[in-house]
Amino acid sequence: MIYDDFFYVGKVVSKFSYKGECLILYDTDSPTDFLMINFIYILENDSLIKYDINKCKLHKNKFFRIKIEDANSDMEIEKFINKKVFLPKKLLPKLSGNAFYYYEIIGFVLKNNDYKTIGKVLSVDDSLKQPIVTIKNKKNQFLIPLHRDIVIKMDRSKQELILNLAEGLDNINN
């Protein structure tokens, strides 16, 4: 099983009820897109293990409340606490225009306001309040903050991302 084919959904944070339900703290901007899922993958000992689920619903503002099919008690759920949850990328809704998933832009050429090449996107760290893109050019590797408001154009066919960079970052290659 290749991890590149999956995306991180969230983490099992606690048991819920005595009937094998648990809460997943989700990490998604559109949780309602995933309410119809009937399975999840949980990372256990460096392997993604598939579990069928009987229900998935929103709980408060930041949790999925799920019932894992063969887990019928809070003791059976205990083994999932603090484990990461994944789903196949093929379940993600298709995006168009300047909207993109962070994993999509890895390998893209980053250009500035004047369409001059800055470098290539190596990774995106979205664990912070402001996502940070790691860029590599011929000379250096550096970090640039990323926000949807600075995206001028995202061209999937050319694998280019053009950003309206702040003064000082727009000529970073000079």
JSON list of N, CA and C in Angstrom, two decimals, residues 1-2 7 12 19 37 39 49 59 69 78 92 95 99 109 112 130 137 147 171:
[
{"chain": "A", "resi": 1, "resn": "MET", "atom": "N", "xyz": [0.84, -1.17, 0.00]},
{"chain": "A", "resi": 1, "resn": "MET", "atom": "CA", "xyz": [0.00, 0.00, 0.00]},
{"chain": "A", "resi": 1, "resn": "MET", "atom": "C", "xyz": [0.90, 1.24, 0.00]},
{"chain": "A", "resi": 2, "resn": "ILE", "atom": "N", "xyz": [0.65, 2.15, -0.91]},
{"chain": "A", "resi": 2, "resn": "ILE", "atom": "CA", "xyz": [1.49, 3.34, -1.07]},
{"chain": "A", "resi": 2, "resn": "ILE", "atom": "C", "xyz": [0.82, 4.51, -0.37]},
{"chain": "A", "resi": 7, "resn": "PHE", "atom": "N", "xyz": [-4.61, 10.58, 1.83]},
{"chain": "A", "resi": 7, "resn": "PHE", "atom": "CA", "xyz": [-4.47, 11.88, 2.47]},
{"chain": "A", "resi": 7, "resn": "PHE", "atom": "C", "xyz": [-4.89, 11.76, 3.93]},
{"chain": "A", "resi": 12, "resn": "VAL", "atom": "N", "xyz": [-7.74, 9.97, 15.74]},
{"chain": "A", "resi": 12, "resn": "VAL", "atom": "CA", "xyz": [-8.70, 9.48, 16.74]},
{"chain": "A", "resi": 12, "resn": "VAL", "atom": "C", "xyz": [-8.27, 10.04, 18.09]},
{"chain": "A", "resi": 19, "resn": "LYS", "atom": "N", "xyz": [-20.49, 2.02, 23.00]},
{"chain": "A", "resi": 19, "resn": "LYS", "atom": "CA", "xyz": [-20.92, 1.14, 21.91]},
{"chain": "A", "resi": 19, "resn": "LYS", "atom": "C", "xyz": [-19.94, 1.09, 20.76]},
{"chain": "A", "resi": 37, "resn": "ILE", "atom": "N", "xyz": [-18.78, 8.42, 3.80]},
{"chain": "A", "resi": 37, "resn": "ILE", "atom": "CA", "xyz": [-17.78, 7.36, 3.72]},
{"chain": "A", "resi": 37, "resn": "ILE", "atom": "C", "xyz": [-18.23, 6.15, 4.52]},
{"chain": "A", "resi": 39, "resn": "PHE", "atom": "N", "xyz": [-15.77, 3.60, 5.13]},
{"chain": "A", "resi": 39, "resn": "PHE", "atom": "CA", "xyz": [-14.52, 2.97, 5.57]},
{"chain": "A", "resi": 39, "resn": "PHE", "atom": "C", "xyz": [-13.49, 4.06, 5.85]},
{"chain": "A", "resi": 49, "resn": "ILE", "atom": "N", "xyz": [-4.37, 0.30, 7.78]},
{"chain": "A", "resi": 49, "resn": "ILE", "atom": "CA", "xyz": [-5.31, -0.81, 7.91]},
{"chain": "A", "resi": 49, "resn": "ILE", "atom": "C", "xyz": [-6.72, -0.27, 7.66]},
{"chain": "A", "resi": 59, "resn": "HIS", "atom": "N", "xyz": [-19.62, 16.04, 14.87]},
{"chain": "A", "resi": 59, "resn": "HIS", "atom": "CA", "xyz": [-19.82, 16.19, 16.31]},
{"chain": "A", "resi": 59, "resn": "HIS", "atom": "C", "xyz": [-19.18, 17.50, 16.73]},
{"chain": "A", "resi": 69, "resn": "GLU", "atom": "N", "xyz": [-17.17, -0.76, 12.47]},
{"chain": "A", "resi": 69, "resn": "GLU", "atom": "CA", "xyz": [-18.08, -1.90, 12.34]},
{"chain": "A", "resi": 69, "resn": "GLU", "atom": "C", "xyz": [-17.88, -3.01, 13.37]},
{"chain": "A", "resi": 78, "resn": "GLU", "atom": "N", "xyz": [-10.26, 1.59, 22.35]},
{"chain": "A", "resi": 78, "resn": "GLU", "atom": "CA", "xyz": [-9.07, 2.09, 23.05]},
{"chain": "A", "resi": 78, "resn": "GLU", "atom": "C", "xyz": [-7.81, 1.98, 22.19]},
{"chain": "A", "resi": 92, "resn": "LEU", "atom": "N", "xyz": [-11.22, 12.59, -2.79]},
{"chain": "A", "resi": 92, "resn": "LEU", "atom": "CA", "xyz": [-11.23, 14.05, -2.72]},
{"chain": "A", "resi": 92, "resn": "LEU", "atom": "C", "xyz": [-12.02, 14.63, -3.89]},
{"chain": "A", "resi": 95, "resn": "LEU", "atom": "N", "xyz": [-10.89, 19.70, -7.88]},
{"chain": "A", "resi": 95, "resn": "LEU", "atom": "CA", "xyz": [-10.83, 21.16, -7.80]},
{"chain": "A", "resi": 95, "resn": "LEU", "atom": "C", "xyz": [-10.45, 21.72, -9.16]},
{"chain": "A", "resi": 99, "resn": "ALA", "atom": "N", "xyz": [-8.01, 26.84, -7.19]},
{"chain": "A", "resi": 99, "resn": "ALA", "atom": "CA", "xyz": [-8.13, 26.01, -5.99]},
{"chain": "A", "resi": 99, "resn": "ALA", "atom": "C", "xyz": [-7.27, 24.75, -6.17]},
{"chain": "A", "resi": 109, "resn": "VAL", "atom": "N", "xyz": [6.57, 24.36, -10.66]},
{"chain": "A", "resi": 109, "resn": "VAL", "atom": "CA", "xyz": [7.48, 25.50, -10.74]},
{"chain": "A", "resi": 109, "resn": "VAL", "atom": "C", "xyz": [6.75, 26.70, -10.15]},
{"chain": "A", "resi": 112, "resn": "ASN", "atom": "N", "xyz": [7.03, 34.26, -9.80]},
{"chain": "A", "resi": 112, "resn": "ASN", "atom": "CA", "xyz": [6.63, 35.47, -9.09]},
{"chain": "A", "resi": 112, "resn": "ASN", "atom": "C", "xyz": [5.63, 36.27, -9.92]},
{"chain": "A", "resi": 130, "resn": "GLN", "atom": "N", "xyz": [-0.17, 29.32, 9.27]},
{"chain": "A", "resi": 130, "resn": "GLN", "atom": "CA", "xyz": [0.03, 29.76, 7.89]},
{"chain": "A", "resi": 130, "resn": "GLN", "atom": "C", "xyz": [0.81, 28.67, 7.16]},
{"chain": "A", "resi": 137, "resn": "ASN", "atom": "N", "xyz": [15.76, 26.22, -5.63]},
{"chain": "A", "resi": 137, "resn": "ASN", "atom": "CA", "xyz": [16.24, 26.66, -6.94]},
{"chain": "A", "resi": 137, "resn": "ASN", "atom": "C", "xyz": [17.68, 26.16, -7.09]},
{"chain": "A", "resi": 147, "resn": "HIS", "atom": "N", "xyz": [-0.82, 31.58, 0.94]},
{"chain": "A", "resi": 147, "resn": "HIS", "atom": "CA", "xyz": [-2.21, 31.91, 1.25]},
{"chain": "A", "resi": 147, "resn": "HIS", "atom": "C", "xyz": [-2.96, 32.03, -0.06]},
{"chain": "A", "resi": 171, "resn": "ASN", "atom": "N", "xyz": [11.81, 38.84, -5.85]},
{"chain": "A", "resi": 171, "resn": "ASN", "atom": "CA", "xyz": [13.05, 38.75, -6.60]},
{"chain": "A", "resi": 171, "resn": "ASN", "atom": "C", "xyz": [14.09, 37.95, -5.81]}
]
